[in-house]
């Protein structure tokens, strides 16, 4: 009976269309959070999310809604990120739900991730509740957007709710729609337990905390459970829900979304997408898990202090529990020592991982220049996957390099089609097609090298369309490309962590640009440091960092030890994200210099 009163739904949208703000209003309206505790984008609970104003993690909360029909419903609401790098969070959230509230900005209309995310929900057979948000904006055009949702997505939007999450308009109407349109969960309470792990996080005291959606049966403290794919067993210590603070429950049953702990200390045992069942009365089949995400971009991650290598490994293992798309394996660099090769879904993901490791695990790190994975065909007929430019084989042994390509869909107003095409062309794109979505909007489709998309393409796209273009892309195999490796030498020594791959046509030019950029970025040392860029044995650029003696305390008289200590401390802090490469101190920015292509 309880089941009939449960509604599980996610909020999905393009970034910035107002998901987290809508979640705030829903939390308020249902008195889940008191006025005193309320703050903007409450579910963005990580500092990093709040500082950047973006949602990075999915976040599930339970709330109680007193509907107009006099009954009380239990809602499990999952707020999701909108950025393409975090779409894995969205797909995992959707698998825990029966419905999705689709938020579309009344001024911006349907954008690339609106489509990408709503298609994920449609593929999962979820009931979609369309909401047109930000109707308070002077530039809002709700009726046009309603039409656009129908034309572009193919969804009936005649009953789309007109809302302003900011001003609290339409919130009750959305909740009523959730009650009436989103189906209640089904699932046999007396069947063996079947619960899907859709997220997890490591807690120093409780071990691994699993976020689960129970599909069949029940689970309570004391139960013996089995994780079906990893074939490990545990005794449940606690179950509960987040509301949004954790609340213990006596039991979770079919239809519920909540958390479970079982003193799981061995991190390797838990996999997002695994099925939890009863140990002594197991389910027959595992639930359909998740497609493994293939990383788009790789980079090296190194502790600035070599002694912290093991700490970094432990931190990566723990972070991976909460970031299922992160991959890593050990690697060594001549320049940087022992570290890890990590795979990410994009540069924002990479940046977030570095920041989280530093904040949540107290690491100080250097990430090296990102790279895509090349398929290198050698003259002896074998193939080699290369995701680290330093590992590119000798040019003489290479028959051909195949580069990953994507199919890029760029949604843009008519007026900007010209500038978009010009940009794509410049980034080695091949035009495929163009679809008119309606009177104003065009989908421009190109095949392009992944490396060009990942680096600064998005910023360029935004600036050449005054922010109007949105982008989505999918991997689309590899194509042969004329690529070369460019090495950077500091003080005469090749720095493997600074090597990068470029199209031959732009190689010499990029070598020069990067050498001169490094000259700006690397602080002066107390000796002159020559910087060179080389393709094979050929030097294509050469410049010098002049010597400079930097001793901030020299001029301070000994009478003021306080001030001296403070200055030293300040100088030490300035050294963060700085790594000694041979005798040269190299800051983090140097490794990212290759990202800016002009
Ligand atoms: P999300 O990325 O989809 O989670 O979007 P957020 O909830 O973080 O909102 C993005 C921005 O839009 C924030 O600055 C919000 O204050 C603003 N915003 C959200 N809803 C509304 C609305 O209904 N009206 C107006 N004017 N701004 C809104
Ligand atoms: Mg958000």
XYZ file of C-alpha atoms and ligand atoms in Angstrom:
627
model
C 0.000 0.000 0.000
C 2.911 2.214 0.808
C 4.166 1.630 -2.739
C 1.105 3.349 -4.247
C 2.187 6.507 -2.482
C 5.779 6.520 -3.645
C 7.017 8.567 -6.597
C 10.625 8.327 -7.759
C 11.776 10.990 -10.194
C 14.831 12.851 -11.429
C 15.107 16.437 -12.539
C 16.946 16.715 -15.848
C 17.856 19.690 -18.036
C 20.569 21.489 -19.894
C 23.056 23.185 -17.574
C 21.735 26.387 -15.927
C 18.098 25.873 -16.833
C 17.216 25.753 -13.131
C 17.191 22.150 -11.893
C 18.848 22.833 -8.565
C 16.758 25.926 -7.937
C 13.588 23.958 -8.647
C 14.791 21.290 -6.224
C 15.190 24.059 -3.597
C 11.589 25.204 -4.056
C 10.355 21.625 -3.801
C 12.302 21.089 -0.574
C 10.798 24.277 0.846
C 7.267 23.621 -0.248
C 7.312 20.164 1.313
C 8.920 21.487 4.528
C 11.776 19.043 4.069
C 14.176 21.762 5.052
C 13.330 24.445 7.564
C 13.459 28.097 6.537
C 16.458 28.536 8.798
C 18.430 25.793 7.090
C 17.447 26.769 3.590
C 20.098 28.061 1.232
C 20.322 28.349 -2.533
C 21.046 25.200 -4.518
C 20.884 23.259 -1.273
C 21.448 19.901 -2.918
C 24.726 21.090 -4.381
C 26.289 20.119 -1.085
C 29.931 19.986 -2.151
C 31.850 23.234 -1.670
C 33.127 22.861 -5.165
C 29.586 22.759 -6.546
C 28.599 25.839 -4.610
C 31.656 27.812 -5.636
C 31.248 27.008 -9.287
C 27.460 27.134 -9.296
C 27.189 23.781 -11.026
C 25.923 20.385 -10.005
C 28.572 17.693 -10.260
C 27.002 14.815 -8.334
C 23.558 13.321 -8.435
C 21.770 13.824 -5.128
C 18.798 11.831 -3.882
C 16.402 13.097 -1.203
C 13.209 11.811 0.337
C 10.374 14.218 0.966
C 6.714 14.102 1.878
C 4.099 15.860 -0.177
C 0.544 16.446 0.968
C -1.352 16.363 -2.313
C -4.597 18.116 -3.142
C -6.442 14.806 -3.003
C -5.726 14.730 0.736
C -3.172 11.934 0.576
C 0.479 12.100 1.500
C 3.064 10.930 -0.970
C 6.669 9.942 -0.471
C 8.833 11.488 -3.147
C 12.360 10.428 -3.910
C 13.810 13.270 -5.899
C 17.171 13.049 -7.615
C 18.793 16.283 -8.768
C 21.290 15.693 -11.593
C 24.098 17.604 -13.290
C 23.561 19.081 -16.754
C 27.112 19.264 -18.093
C 28.062 16.694 -20.720
C 31.034 15.490 -18.638
C 28.671 14.299 -15.931
C 25.987 12.631 -18.014
C 26.942 9.325 -16.403
C 25.457 10.692 -13.183
C 22.243 11.389 -15.061
C 21.914 7.953 -16.585
C 22.527 6.295 -13.227
C 19.920 8.502 -11.563
C 17.335 7.708 -14.188
C 17.702 3.976 -13.627
C 16.434 4.512 -10.081
C 13.274 6.338 -11.178
C 9.901 5.967 -12.871
C 9.700 9.572 -14.028
C 11.702 12.640 -14.968
C 10.860 16.304 -14.620
C 12.302 17.949 -17.717
C 13.190 21.592 -17.116
C 13.525 23.872 -20.132
C 14.575 27.511 -19.827
C 11.806 29.762 -21.175
C 14.321 32.098 -22.763
C 16.971 29.668 -24.007
C 14.660 26.906 -25.139
C 15.745 23.388 -25.973
C 19.529 23.008 -25.975
C 21.936 20.183 -26.745
C 21.922 18.592 -23.290
C 18.170 19.053 -23.008
C 17.945 16.647 -25.894
C 20.717 14.331 -24.726
C 19.227 14.027 -21.229
C 15.600 13.709 -22.239
C 16.535 10.954 -24.686
C 18.244 9.096 -21.860
C 14.985 9.319 -19.919
C 12.870 8.253 -22.894
C 15.197 5.291 -23.522
C 14.604 4.229 -19.925
C 10.822 4.403 -20.490
C 10.374 7.109 -17.917
C 7.291 9.298 -17.778
C 8.371 12.835 -18.667
C 6.878 15.875 -16.924
C 7.841 18.921 -19.008
C 8.361 22.222 -17.182
C 9.064 25.566 -18.786
C 11.080 27.485 -16.209
C 12.153 31.112 -15.750
C 8.880 32.546 -17.068
C 9.661 35.593 -14.906
C 12.438 36.631 -17.271
C 11.568 39.540 -19.577
C 13.038 37.524 -22.444
C 10.866 34.475 -21.656
C 8.861 33.120 -24.628
C 6.968 30.255 -22.996
C 4.533 29.589 -25.845
C 7.296 29.409 -28.441
C 9.269 27.076 -26.192
C 6.208 24.888 -25.745
C 6.075 24.523 -29.509
C 9.804 23.906 -29.630
C 9.552 21.044 -27.121
C 6.952 19.458 -29.383
C 8.841 20.073 -32.636
C 12.371 19.371 -31.523
C 11.927 16.666 -28.873
C 8.650 15.286 -30.136
C 7.077 15.401 -26.710
C 3.520 16.519 -25.983
C 4.015 19.837 -24.227
C 0.436 21.058 -24.270
C 0.313 20.527 -20.521
C 3.838 21.649 -19.748
C 3.881 23.576 -16.472
C 4.879 27.224 -16.731
C 7.118 27.890 -13.762
C 9.596 30.182 -12.139
C 11.781 28.262 -9.752
C 13.262 31.534 -8.634
C 9.942 33.124 -7.692
C 8.203 29.929 -6.648
C 5.623 29.944 -9.429
C 4.121 26.652 -10.621
C 5.805 24.476 -8.023
C 2.648 22.944 -6.641
C 1.437 22.236 -10.152
C 4.657 20.336 -10.857
C 4.249 18.259 -7.704
C 0.632 17.460 -8.588
C 1.757 16.339 -12.031
C 4.358 14.092 -10.451
C 1.620 12.514 -8.321
C -0.731 11.973 -11.241
C 1.574 11.308 -14.196
C 4.561 9.463 -12.761
C 3.667 5.825 -12.100
C 4.087 4.393 -8.606
C 6.840 1.793 -8.343
C 5.882 -1.847 -8.478
C 7.816 -4.809 -7.145
C 7.100 -7.800 -4.972
C 7.797 -7.145 -1.283
C 8.073 -10.840 -0.515
C 10.460 -11.678 -3.365
C 14.195 -12.041 -2.714
C 15.916 -8.667 -2.396
C 16.933 -6.991 -5.619
C 18.418 -3.524 -5.276
C 20.481 -1.505 -7.727
C 23.583 0.340 -6.524
C 23.438 3.677 -8.331
C 26.067 5.546 -6.335
C 28.451 5.103 -3.438
C 30.717 7.103 -1.201
C 33.445 6.213 1.283
C 32.932 7.195 4.901
C 35.810 6.797 7.354
C 33.541 5.491 10.090
C 30.837 3.531 8.324
C 32.835 2.205 5.383
C 31.234 2.303 1.959
C 27.773 3.890 1.913
C 25.732 2.536 -1.002
C 22.927 4.513 -2.636
C 20.357 1.969 -3.676
C 17.031 1.668 -5.404
C 15.131 -1.358 -4.123
C 13.243 -3.079 -6.941
C 12.094 -6.209 -5.125
C 11.966 -7.497 -1.569
C 13.107 -5.656 1.534
C 16.351 -4.983 3.354
C 16.977 -4.173 7.016
C 19.843 -4.081 9.501
C 21.054 -7.569 10.391
C 20.258 -9.019 6.944
C 23.014 -10.942 5.179
C 23.412 -9.444 1.740
C 25.368 -10.450 -1.332
C 26.749 -8.106 -3.983
C 25.999 -10.226 -7.009
C 28.714 -9.238 -9.478
C 31.601 -9.102 -7.035
C 30.237 -12.161 -5.161
C 30.943 -10.808 -1.710
C 28.729 -11.001 1.382
C 28.111 -8.630 4.247
C 25.798 -8.005 7.167
C 23.740 -4.842 6.857
C 24.460 -2.394 9.671
C 22.169 0.459 8.707
C 19.573 1.477 6.137
C 18.027 4.886 5.677
C 17.126 7.783 3.446
C 18.544 11.251 2.899
C 16.116 14.004 3.706
C 18.559 15.620 2.912
C 20.363 14.683 6.142
C 20.681 10.921 6.621
C 17.726 9.439 8.525
C 17.907 5.852 9.775
C 15.046 3.546 8.818
C 14.032 0.149 10.095
C 13.624 -1.214 6.610
C 13.807 -0.263 2.935
C 11.350 -1.993 0.651
C 10.582 -2.454 -3.023
C 10.079 1.004 -4.509
C 12.340 2.832 -2.052
C 15.414 4.886 -2.836
C 17.841 5.138 0.083
C 21.202 4.152 1.459
C 22.710 1.048 3.011
C 25.865 0.441 5.024
C 27.417 -2.908 5.877
C 30.879 -2.084 7.241
C 32.282 -2.518 3.757
C 35.924 -1.531 4.067
C 37.234 -3.260 1.002
C 36.582 -0.701 -1.665
C 37.207 -3.139 -4.503
C 34.057 -5.046 -3.519
C 31.609 -2.391 -4.537
C 30.690 -1.475 -8.061
C 28.125 1.027 -9.132
C 25.544 -0.862 -11.188
C 25.855 -4.043 -9.123
C 22.802 -5.775 -7.648
C 22.350 -6.298 -3.913
C 20.440 -9.439 -2.939
C 19.858 -11.686 0.108
C 22.765 -13.993 0.832
C 20.592 -16.966 1.847
C 17.729 -16.388 -0.565
C 19.354 -14.780 -3.576
C 17.583 -13.393 -6.610
C 18.089 -15.426 -9.756
C 19.147 -12.714 -12.109
C 21.157 -9.550 -11.621
C 19.573 -6.263 -12.570
C 20.756 -4.705 -15.759
C 23.702 -2.600 -14.608
C 25.314 0.311 -16.345
C 27.263 0.591 -19.507
C 30.918 1.174 -18.632
C 31.910 4.691 -19.563
C 34.905 4.943 -21.862
C 37.081 7.876 -20.850
C 37.455 10.546 -23.500
C 40.667 12.060 -22.271
C 43.650 10.921 -20.232
C 46.237 12.711 -18.209
C 48.921 11.939 -15.675
C 48.289 12.785 -12.026
C 51.355 13.220 -9.819
C 51.800 14.256 -6.191
C 53.991 17.336 -5.991
C 55.711 15.538 -3.114
C 56.910 12.127 -4.343
C 56.496 10.638 -0.877
C 52.705 11.012 -1.227
C 52.355 8.401 -3.961
C 50.615 5.823 -1.770
C 48.325 8.434 -0.287
C 47.337 9.388 -3.801
C 46.514 5.799 -4.679
C 44.299 5.463 -1.635
C 42.623 8.785 -2.389
C 41.925 7.751 -5.980
C 40.405 4.467 -4.833
C 38.089 6.251 -2.428
C 37.177 8.960 -4.875
C 36.411 6.377 -7.542
C 33.609 5.044 -5.329
C 31.906 8.377 -5.643
C 32.959 8.990 -9.231
C 32.256 5.859 -11.209
C 33.520 7.379 -14.448
C 37.053 7.900 -13.130
C 39.713 5.426 -14.242
C 43.350 5.184 -13.211
C 46.438 3.026 -13.403
C 50.006 3.577 -12.251
C 52.468 5.259 -14.579
C 55.936 6.715 -14.242
C 57.384 9.802 -15.798
C 61.065 10.590 -15.998
C 60.282 14.169 -15.169
C 57.606 13.721 -12.516
C 58.319 10.363 -10.904
C 55.562 7.957 -9.817
C 51.954 8.822 -10.489
C 48.804 7.621 -12.209
C 47.417 7.741 -15.721
C 43.805 8.768 -15.270
C 40.887 8.633 -17.674
C 38.204 11.339 -17.609
C 35.015 12.140 -19.498
C 36.267 15.614 -20.377
C 38.344 18.506 -19.119
C 35.766 19.696 -16.596
C 35.706 16.204 -15.142
C 39.519 16.235 -14.998
C 39.531 19.566 -13.249
C 36.908 18.438 -10.743
C 38.842 15.263 -9.929
C 42.019 17.222 -9.254
C 40.141 19.682 -7.047
C 38.311 16.967 -5.130
C 41.524 15.057 -4.477
C 43.091 18.226 -3.145
C 40.149 19.285 -1.007
C 38.713 16.022 0.209
C 41.967 14.105 0.524
C 44.407 16.880 1.205
C 46.660 16.175 -1.759
C 48.780 18.646 -3.700
C 48.883 17.530 -7.312
C 50.116 18.167 -10.796
C 48.057 17.008 -13.761
C 49.873 16.680 -17.044
C 48.690 17.751 -20.467
C 45.549 15.834 -21.406
C 45.545 13.511 -24.383
C 43.049 11.377 -26.260
C 43.788 7.727 -27.106
C 45.481 7.172 -30.456
C 45.468 3.886 -32.295
C 48.995 3.557 -33.663
C 49.635 1.097 -36.462
C 53.278 0.011 -36.466
C 55.323 -1.017 -39.468
C 55.388 -4.603 -38.158
C 51.594 -4.707 -38.514
C 50.733 -4.551 -34.800
C 48.568 -1.879 -33.191
C 49.301 0.054 -30.038
C 46.935 2.207 -27.986
C 48.668 5.397 -26.956
C 47.031 7.713 -24.422
C 50.245 9.372 -23.312
C 52.190 11.395 -25.884
C 55.437 10.420 -24.137
C 54.706 6.795 -25.004
C 54.343 7.460 -28.730
C 56.659 5.028 -30.551
C 59.604 6.208 -32.678
C 58.367 7.899 -35.837
C 60.344 5.446 -37.982
C 58.374 2.472 -36.569
C 54.961 4.025 -37.227
C 52.987 3.160 -40.310
C 49.942 5.222 -39.485
C 48.264 6.972 -36.570
C 44.492 6.737 -36.247
C 42.860 9.462 -34.283
C 39.498 9.248 -32.428
C 36.703 11.239 -34.057
C 33.342 12.352 -32.756
C 30.070 13.212 -34.333
C 29.412 16.688 -32.999
C 25.915 18.133 -32.901
C 25.851 21.875 -32.504
C 22.520 23.504 -31.876
C 22.559 27.145 -32.840
C 20.281 29.992 -33.951
C 20.250 30.599 -37.705
C 22.316 33.744 -37.606
C 25.368 31.987 -36.251
C 25.554 29.049 -38.621
C 28.293 30.763 -40.617
C 30.593 31.350 -37.669
C 30.016 27.829 -36.351
C 30.986 26.314 -39.683
C 34.053 28.478 -39.933
C 35.170 27.356 -36.477
C 34.540 23.672 -37.196
C 36.464 23.915 -40.428
C 39.388 25.468 -38.620
C 39.310 22.563 -36.151
C 39.702 19.992 -38.907
C 35.990 19.186 -38.998
C 34.186 17.549 -41.926
C 30.707 18.883 -42.502
C 28.048 16.148 -42.429
C 24.563 17.686 -42.416
C 22.416 20.494 -41.202
C 18.832 20.150 -39.946
C 16.451 23.036 -39.445
C 14.707 22.327 -36.147
C 12.272 25.189 -36.530
C 12.318 28.694 -37.922
C 15.210 29.860 -35.804
C 17.265 26.908 -34.935
C 19.631 24.670 -36.743
C 21.424 21.481 -35.788
C 24.807 21.572 -37.472
C 26.497 18.189 -37.572
C 30.210 17.703 -38.106
C 32.638 14.880 -37.700
C 35.680 16.204 -35.882
C 38.797 14.982 -34.137
C 37.996 14.386 -30.463
C 41.182 16.197 -29.473
C 39.955 19.391 -31.139
C 36.570 19.194 -29.382
C 37.969 18.463 -25.975
C 40.455 21.256 -25.735
C 39.265 24.785 -26.306
C 36.499 24.183 -28.822
C 33.624 24.781 -26.444
C 34.918 28.167 -25.281
C 35.485 29.217 -28.866
C 32.035 28.017 -29.846
C 30.438 30.006 -27.045
C 32.363 33.175 -27.838
C 31.689 33.010 -31.562
C 27.926 32.617 -31.001
C 27.465 34.999 -28.062
C 26.753 32.009 -25.878
C 23.848 30.743 -27.971
C 25.340 27.527 -29.297
C 25.164 24.284 -27.363
C 27.126 21.166 -28.093
C 26.767 17.438 -27.732
C 29.054 14.747 -29.091
C 29.466 10.993 -29.359
C 32.535 8.968 -30.208
C 32.512 7.852 -33.806
C 35.504 5.583 -34.446
C 38.975 6.593 -35.596
C 40.366 8.055 -38.823
C 43.954 8.146 -40.093
C 45.587 11.511 -39.411
C 48.976 12.990 -40.131
C 50.086 13.527 -36.547
C 53.456 14.169 -34.959
C 54.787 14.308 -31.428
C 56.282 17.553 -30.206
C 58.779 17.397 -27.358
C 59.599 20.205 -24.989
C 63.121 20.536 -23.578
C 63.848 22.522 -20.431
C 67.455 23.259 -19.756
C 68.377 20.813 -22.519
C 66.395 17.901 -21.029
C 63.322 16.481 -22.669
C 60.371 16.731 -20.230
C 58.192 13.753 -21.058
C 55.191 15.189 -19.221
C 55.143 18.203 -21.558
C 55.139 16.268 -24.840
C 52.034 16.585 -26.962
C 50.601 15.387 -30.251
C 49.592 17.739 -33.016
C 48.587 17.650 -36.634
C 51.740 18.025 -38.741
C 50.355 21.088 -40.454
C 50.133 23.048 -37.179
C 53.003 21.386 -35.348
C 55.836 23.890 -35.783
C 53.553 26.822 -35.086
C 52.184 25.211 -31.936
C 55.693 24.353 -30.805
C 56.565 28.034 -31.013
C 53.389 29.190 -29.298
C 53.885 26.800 -26.433
C 57.574 27.578 -25.963
C 56.774 31.259 -25.634
C 53.846 30.540 -23.343
C 56.028 28.401 -21.101
C 58.447 31.276 -20.911
C 55.658 33.361 -19.393
C 54.402 30.673 -17.066
C 57.551 29.149 -15.606
C 58.931 31.494 -12.946
C 62.490 32.677 -13.260
C 64.977 30.392 -11.565
C 68.359 31.475 -10.271
C 69.971 30.367 -13.524
C 69.012 30.834 -17.142
C 66.695 28.133 -18.487
C 66.554 27.481 -22.229
C 63.196 26.213 -23.560
C 63.083 24.320 -26.827
C 60.365 22.599 -28.829
C 61.420 19.709 -31.049
C 59.852 17.407 -33.592
C 62.063 14.351 -33.590
C 65.630 15.705 -33.694
C 64.587 18.975 -35.263
C 64.322 22.001 -32.988
C 61.382 24.137 -34.102
C 61.428 26.782 -31.368
C 63.914 28.137 -28.887
C 63.651 30.736 -26.143
C 65.139 31.502 -22.706
C 63.860 32.175 -19.223
C 66.242 34.709 -17.741
C 67.926 34.079 -14.422
C 66.528 35.777 -11.323
C 67.498 35.567 -7.729
C 64.433 35.485 -5.576
C 65.068 35.802 -1.868
C 62.206 37.638 -0.273
C 63.658 37.488 3.206
C 67.051 38.948 2.386
C 65.944 42.500 2.907
C 64.084 41.893 6.128
C 65.960 42.712 9.311
C 66.236 39.955 11.862
C 64.423 42.094 14.423
C 61.083 41.016 12.999
C 60.962 37.226 13.104
C 57.177 37.310 12.900
C 57.131 39.052 9.611
C 59.899 36.842 8.306
C 57.975 33.700 9.211
C 54.871 35.063 7.565
C 56.707 35.804 4.365
C 58.285 32.390 4.274
C 54.896 30.859 4.839
C 53.475 32.935 2.018
C 56.281 31.875 -0.244
C 55.660 28.249 0.638
C 52.003 28.524 -0.172
C 52.889 30.090 -3.486
C 54.648 26.821 -4.241
C 51.437 24.838 -4.326
C 50.991 22.840 -7.505
C 54.635 23.327 -8.298
C 56.902 20.431 -9.188
C 60.674 20.187 -9.513
C 61.534 18.862 -12.926
C 65.262 18.235 -12.809
C 66.493 21.542 -11.454
C 63.582 23.614 -12.720
C 60.459 24.410 -10.709
C 57.456 23.981 -12.994
C 53.951 25.176 -12.026
C 50.710 23.393 -12.894
C 49.753 25.910 -15.587
C 52.768 24.885 -17.655
C 51.284 21.445 -18.189
C 48.046 22.974 -19.412
C 49.781 25.343 -21.818
C 49.092 22.963 -24.688
C 45.355 23.347 -24.213
C 45.195 26.817 -25.625
C 45.760 26.290 -29.291
C 46.278 29.893 -30.325
P 20.974 23.971 -12.963
O 22.337 24.062 -13.590
O 19.969 23.453 -13.940
O 20.948 23.226 -11.662
O 20.540 25.465 -12.674
P 20.514 26.268 -11.301
O 19.349 25.873 -10.465
O 21.861 26.213 -10.675
O 20.197 27.718 -11.861
C 21.011 28.380 -12.798
C 20.790 29.866 -12.704
O 19.482 30.222 -13.144
C 20.912 30.409 -11.284
O 21.554 31.644 -11.335
C 19.469 30.563 -10.827
O 19.315 31.574 -9.883
C 18.781 30.941 -12.137
N 17.366 30.539 -12.135
C 16.864 29.317 -11.830
N 15.519 29.329 -11.955
C 15.173 30.578 -12.334
C 13.913 31.227 -12.628
O 12.831 30.648 -12.549
N 13.978 32.523 -13.015
C 15.138 33.211 -13.133
N 15.097 34.462 -13.516
N 16.332 32.634 -12.858
C 16.345 31.344 -12.469
Mg 22.250 22.111 -10.717
